[in-house]
XYZ file of C-alpha atoms in Angstrom:
299
model
C 23.650 -89.922 -79.237
C 20.584 -91.310 -77.513
C 21.150 -94.379 -75.369
C 18.779 -97.343 -75.428
C 17.628 -96.305 -71.950
C 16.770 -92.804 -73.164
C 14.904 -94.274 -76.118
C 12.963 -96.560 -73.777
C 12.016 -93.679 -71.448
C 11.142 -91.308 -74.321
C 8.803 -93.894 -75.800
C 7.201 -94.602 -72.434
C 6.486 -90.894 -71.840
C 4.971 -90.523 -75.312
C 2.812 -93.620 -74.857
C 1.674 -92.788 -71.312
C 1.404 -89.011 -71.793
C 2.867 -88.285 -68.340
C 5.963 -88.853 -66.232
C 4.007 -90.792 -63.610
C 2.434 -93.018 -66.285
C 5.838 -93.683 -67.845
C 7.225 -94.557 -64.408
C 4.442 -97.113 -63.929
C 5.110 -98.618 -67.352
C 8.795 -99.020 -66.610
C 8.463 -99.855 -62.927
C 10.742 -97.019 -61.769
C 10.358 -93.763 -59.820
C 8.769 -90.684 -61.414
C 11.568 -88.269 -60.363
C 14.107 -90.436 -62.129
C 12.033 -90.324 -65.331
C 11.692 -86.552 -65.066
C 15.435 -86.024 -64.624
C 16.279 -88.290 -67.545
C 13.789 -86.502 -69.830
C 15.322 -83.102 -69.010
C 18.785 -84.487 -69.663
C 17.606 -86.005 -72.954
C 16.194 -82.705 -74.187
C 19.469 -80.963 -73.340
C 21.453 -83.705 -75.084
C 19.551 -83.506 -78.375
C 19.157 -79.729 -78.213
C 15.415 -79.900 -78.864
C 12.276 -79.326 -76.848
C 10.442 -82.629 -77.076
C 7.367 -82.002 -74.911
C 5.081 -79.181 -73.857
C 4.008 -79.501 -70.220
C 0.320 -78.747 -69.912
C -1.799 -79.544 -66.830
C 0.400 -82.435 -65.829
C 0.419 -83.893 -69.325
C 3.379 -84.189 -71.665
C 2.290 -83.178 -75.156
C 4.798 -84.140 -77.875
C 6.142 -81.315 -80.034
C 6.132 -81.798 -83.835
C 9.857 -82.628 -83.607
C 9.143 -85.276 -80.988
C 6.503 -86.891 -83.201
C 9.067 -87.352 -85.976
C 11.549 -88.741 -83.459
C 8.847 -91.046 -82.067
C 8.440 -92.779 -85.431
C 12.153 -93.618 -85.451
C 12.106 -94.532 -81.753
C 9.250 -96.952 -82.344
C 11.225 -98.597 -85.142
C 14.299 -99.009 -82.916
C 12.185 -100.196 -80.007
C 10.475 -102.804 -82.182
C 13.862 -104.157 -83.244
C 14.982 -104.364 -79.619
C 11.697 -106.064 -78.755
C 12.210 -108.523 -81.623
C 15.721 -109.233 -80.322
C 14.422 -109.905 -76.816
C 11.704 -112.145 -78.211
C 14.245 -114.082 -80.262
C 16.485 -114.538 -77.202
C 13.462 -115.797 -75.257
C 12.708 -118.357 -77.960
C 16.339 -119.437 -78.061
C 16.260 -120.075 -74.311
C 13.610 -122.726 -75.073
C 15.574 -124.072 -78.031
C 13.407 -122.542 -80.767
C 14.111 -122.385 -83.709
C 17.394 -124.332 -83.337
C 17.868 -127.951 -84.405
C 20.508 -129.941 -82.531
C 22.106 -132.617 -84.719
C 23.984 -135.347 -82.880
C 25.340 -138.792 -83.632
C 26.088 -141.774 -81.416
C 27.399 -145.304 -81.660
C 24.617 -147.847 -80.953
C 25.892 -148.932 -77.531
C 25.441 -145.413 -76.145
C 22.470 -144.446 -78.293
C 20.050 -147.238 -77.399
C 19.495 -146.358 -73.738
C 21.755 -143.489 -72.677
C 20.972 -140.967 -75.406
C 17.164 -141.110 -74.902
C 17.645 -140.533 -71.179
C 19.932 -137.561 -71.850
C 17.471 -136.138 -74.386
C 14.761 -136.330 -71.718
C 16.920 -134.195 -69.417
C 17.748 -131.777 -72.242
C 14.114 -131.268 -73.258
C 13.210 -130.141 -69.760
C 15.595 -127.216 -70.208
C 14.830 -126.560 -73.889
C 11.250 -127.737 -74.562
C 11.102 -126.245 -78.064
C 14.449 -127.610 -79.243
C 14.309 -129.777 -82.351
C 16.685 -132.732 -82.252
C 18.069 -134.963 -85.012
C 19.729 -138.184 -83.796
C 21.836 -140.409 -86.021
C 22.992 -143.911 -85.042
C 26.469 -144.299 -86.541
C 29.116 -146.948 -86.936
C 32.577 -145.946 -85.721
C 33.866 -145.527 -89.262
C 30.979 -143.198 -90.125
C 31.645 -140.807 -87.234
C 34.583 -138.962 -88.834
C 32.682 -137.975 -91.985
C 29.614 -137.060 -89.917
C 31.622 -134.496 -87.941
C 34.039 -133.191 -90.574
C 31.333 -132.766 -93.242
C 29.194 -130.766 -90.801
C 26.326 -133.244 -90.700
C 26.126 -132.825 -86.923
C 27.864 -131.165 -83.993
C 29.115 -134.197 -82.121
C 29.200 -137.972 -81.854
C 29.084 -140.026 -78.648
C 31.747 -142.690 -79.142
C 33.091 -145.804 -77.449
C 36.575 -145.314 -78.828
C 39.126 -142.572 -79.461
C 40.293 -142.366 -83.053
C 43.504 -140.810 -84.375
C 42.484 -137.650 -86.220
C 44.031 -134.219 -85.595
C 40.952 -132.392 -86.851
C 38.711 -133.945 -84.184
C 38.755 -133.294 -80.457
C 37.825 -136.173 -78.165
C 36.293 -135.102 -74.850
C 36.190 -137.804 -72.128
C 32.597 -138.741 -71.366
C 32.295 -141.626 -68.883
C 34.028 -144.888 -68.017
C 32.066 -148.128 -68.230
C 32.613 -151.850 -67.844
C 31.755 -154.994 -69.746
C 29.378 -157.641 -68.411
C 28.569 -161.203 -69.376
C 25.024 -162.026 -70.439
C 23.604 -165.570 -70.392
C 20.156 -166.965 -71.186
C 17.791 -166.788 -68.209
C 17.533 -170.585 -67.965
C 21.263 -171.200 -68.322
C 23.292 -172.960 -65.593
C 25.299 -169.746 -65.186
C 22.147 -167.750 -64.478
C 22.509 -168.611 -60.787
C 25.887 -166.882 -60.670
C 26.717 -163.220 -60.130
C 30.350 -163.239 -61.304
C 32.175 -165.123 -64.073
C 35.837 -165.320 -65.088
C 37.286 -165.273 -68.583
C 38.416 -168.896 -68.122
C 34.820 -169.924 -67.408
C 33.434 -167.927 -70.338
C 35.490 -169.817 -72.945
C 33.928 -173.126 -71.825
C 30.621 -172.039 -73.358
C 29.537 -171.151 -76.911
C 30.433 -167.488 -77.376
C 28.486 -164.892 -79.262
C 30.684 -161.930 -79.863
C 31.343 -158.580 -81.373
C 34.288 -158.412 -83.776
C 37.636 -158.346 -81.900
C 38.562 -155.343 -84.050
C 35.750 -153.339 -82.435
C 36.502 -151.591 -79.111
C 34.493 -153.841 -76.797
C 35.375 -157.047 -78.627
C 39.041 -156.058 -78.435
C 38.888 -155.788 -74.641
C 37.765 -159.413 -74.230
C 40.151 -160.616 -76.928
C 43.083 -159.099 -75.012
C 41.877 -160.672 -71.739
C 41.687 -164.107 -73.357
C 45.134 -163.604 -74.899
C 46.705 -162.552 -71.576
C 45.428 -165.720 -69.923
C 46.420 -167.895 -72.881
C 42.804 -168.954 -73.389
C 41.660 -170.451 -76.656
C 38.222 -169.268 -77.640
C 35.924 -169.533 -80.591
C 33.228 -167.043 -81.466
C 30.736 -169.101 -83.414
C 28.402 -166.169 -84.048
C 29.504 -162.581 -84.565
C 27.153 -159.622 -84.509
C 27.846 -155.934 -85.088
C 25.497 -154.374 -82.552
C 24.841 -155.027 -78.869
C 21.082 -155.281 -79.285
C 21.560 -158.081 -81.823
C 23.946 -159.855 -79.439
C 21.303 -159.658 -76.697
C 18.671 -161.174 -78.996
C 20.984 -164.041 -79.938
C 21.667 -164.806 -76.274
C 17.945 -164.603 -75.467
C 17.429 -167.218 -78.183
C 19.734 -169.578 -76.250
C 22.497 -169.595 -78.860
C 25.347 -168.896 -76.449
C 26.702 -166.407 -73.917
C 28.296 -163.030 -74.638
C 30.010 -160.024 -73.218
C 28.172 -156.706 -73.493
C 28.832 -153.136 -72.411
C 26.906 -151.933 -69.372
C 25.253 -149.034 -71.212
C 23.463 -151.381 -73.625
C 21.887 -153.264 -70.699
C 21.433 -150.163 -68.527
C 17.665 -150.555 -68.245
C 18.246 -153.359 -65.725
C 17.146 -156.964 -65.938
C 16.113 -157.851 -69.481
C 13.550 -160.564 -70.254
C 15.284 -163.836 -71.074
C 18.720 -162.614 -69.937
C 20.826 -162.757 -66.798
C 23.676 -160.296 -66.314
C 26.954 -161.294 -64.597
C 29.977 -159.247 -63.622
C 33.250 -160.286 -65.255
C 36.027 -161.089 -62.811
C 38.795 -159.460 -64.862
C 39.029 -155.642 -65.259
C 37.139 -154.568 -68.386
C 36.944 -150.793 -67.956
C 36.645 -148.665 -71.096
C 36.457 -144.927 -71.758
C 33.751 -143.259 -73.844
C 34.119 -139.914 -75.594
C 32.354 -137.015 -77.231
C 33.921 -136.323 -80.622
C 33.641 -132.841 -82.166
C 35.429 -130.688 -84.697
C 38.451 -129.121 -83.043
C 37.982 -125.764 -84.792
C 34.285 -125.252 -83.989
C 32.832 -124.626 -80.532
C 29.751 -126.560 -79.443
C 26.435 -124.730 -79.236
C 24.797 -124.109 -75.869
C 22.377 -126.949 -76.618
C 25.158 -129.385 -77.533
C 27.071 -128.530 -74.346
C 23.900 -129.111 -72.318
C 23.404 -132.456 -74.051
C 26.979 -133.521 -73.202
C 26.425 -132.639 -69.527
C 23.132 -134.544 -69.490
C 24.653 -137.585 -71.216
C 27.621 -137.675 -68.845
C 25.228 -137.407 -65.888
C 22.959 -140.296 -66.928
C 25.933 -142.505 -67.821
C 27.570 -141.864 -64.446
C 24.272 -142.695 -62.768
C 24.329 -146.111 -64.454
C 27.944 -146.659 -63.395
C 27.104 -145.774 -59.775
C 24.172 -148.204 -59.723
C 26.441 -151.123 -60.688
C-alpha cells in the first residue's frame, strides 16, 4: 500500500519531470527523493518511470496511477484547506448565551479577544433570563451560557468562571456621591431601587439586610442592571449593582461606592454535561474569564 508520503513524492516527480525538480517542490534533498522512488517501484512491483537524459518519463502504468494520485492529493489538499479555514473560525458559527449582567460589558470584551484568534468565526449571542438558560442549553440552541447563579440540574455542568462583588450606585449629585464606601445600615436610609430578592444579586443584599435586622423597602424593582442604572441616573433612589455591569468605569450621572459588608458572588459557564465544548467555545470561556478577572483586579 502506498503511503501518503509516497503519493506526495510520486506526484511531485511526475509534475516536475525530474528528481531534482521534485526535491525543490517538496523542499527536501534529491537523494532522498531518488531512494524513495526506487523503494516505491519495488513496493508496487511496477516500473513507473523511464530515465532518459536526466528526465523521468512516466510509463503508461504510471499515467494511470497519476490520475488516481491526483484525486487523492486533491482530497488531502481540500482537507488541509478546510483545516486552515477552521483555524480562522470559518465556516463555524459559535452560539452562546449570557445573562444580562455579564453580557452587557464582559461578553463584548471577550468576543474582541476571541475574534483576534478566529477572525472568520461567526458568532450568535443571546441575552437570556436565568429561567431561559436551561432550555437554551438542553434544546441545543447554543453551546453554553454565562450565568450569575448555579442551578440544580444533573444534565448541566456548571464551570466556575469568576468571582465578583456588588457595589452601590448613587446619583452623581447625591449627598453620598462624596463617599467611597457605604454600609448596609446606611443604604436602607435612602430610597432603594432593587432587583428582585429572588434573583441572585438581589438575594445577596436581602440576606445582608436580614442578618443585620434592617428593615428596608424597595420602592422600584427592575429586572436588569442597565434599567437599574437608568433609574438611579434619573435620581429616583440608590441601588446595589454587580461590578460587571458597571465595569466600563465611571458612568455619566452615577457614582459607584464599595459596600462595607462582603458581597462576593460566583459566576459560571453552564453547558450540557454530555457534550464537549468546541475549540471556539473553550477559547471564548478563557477570554471571558480573563476579562472578568481583569475587572476584579482593577477594583
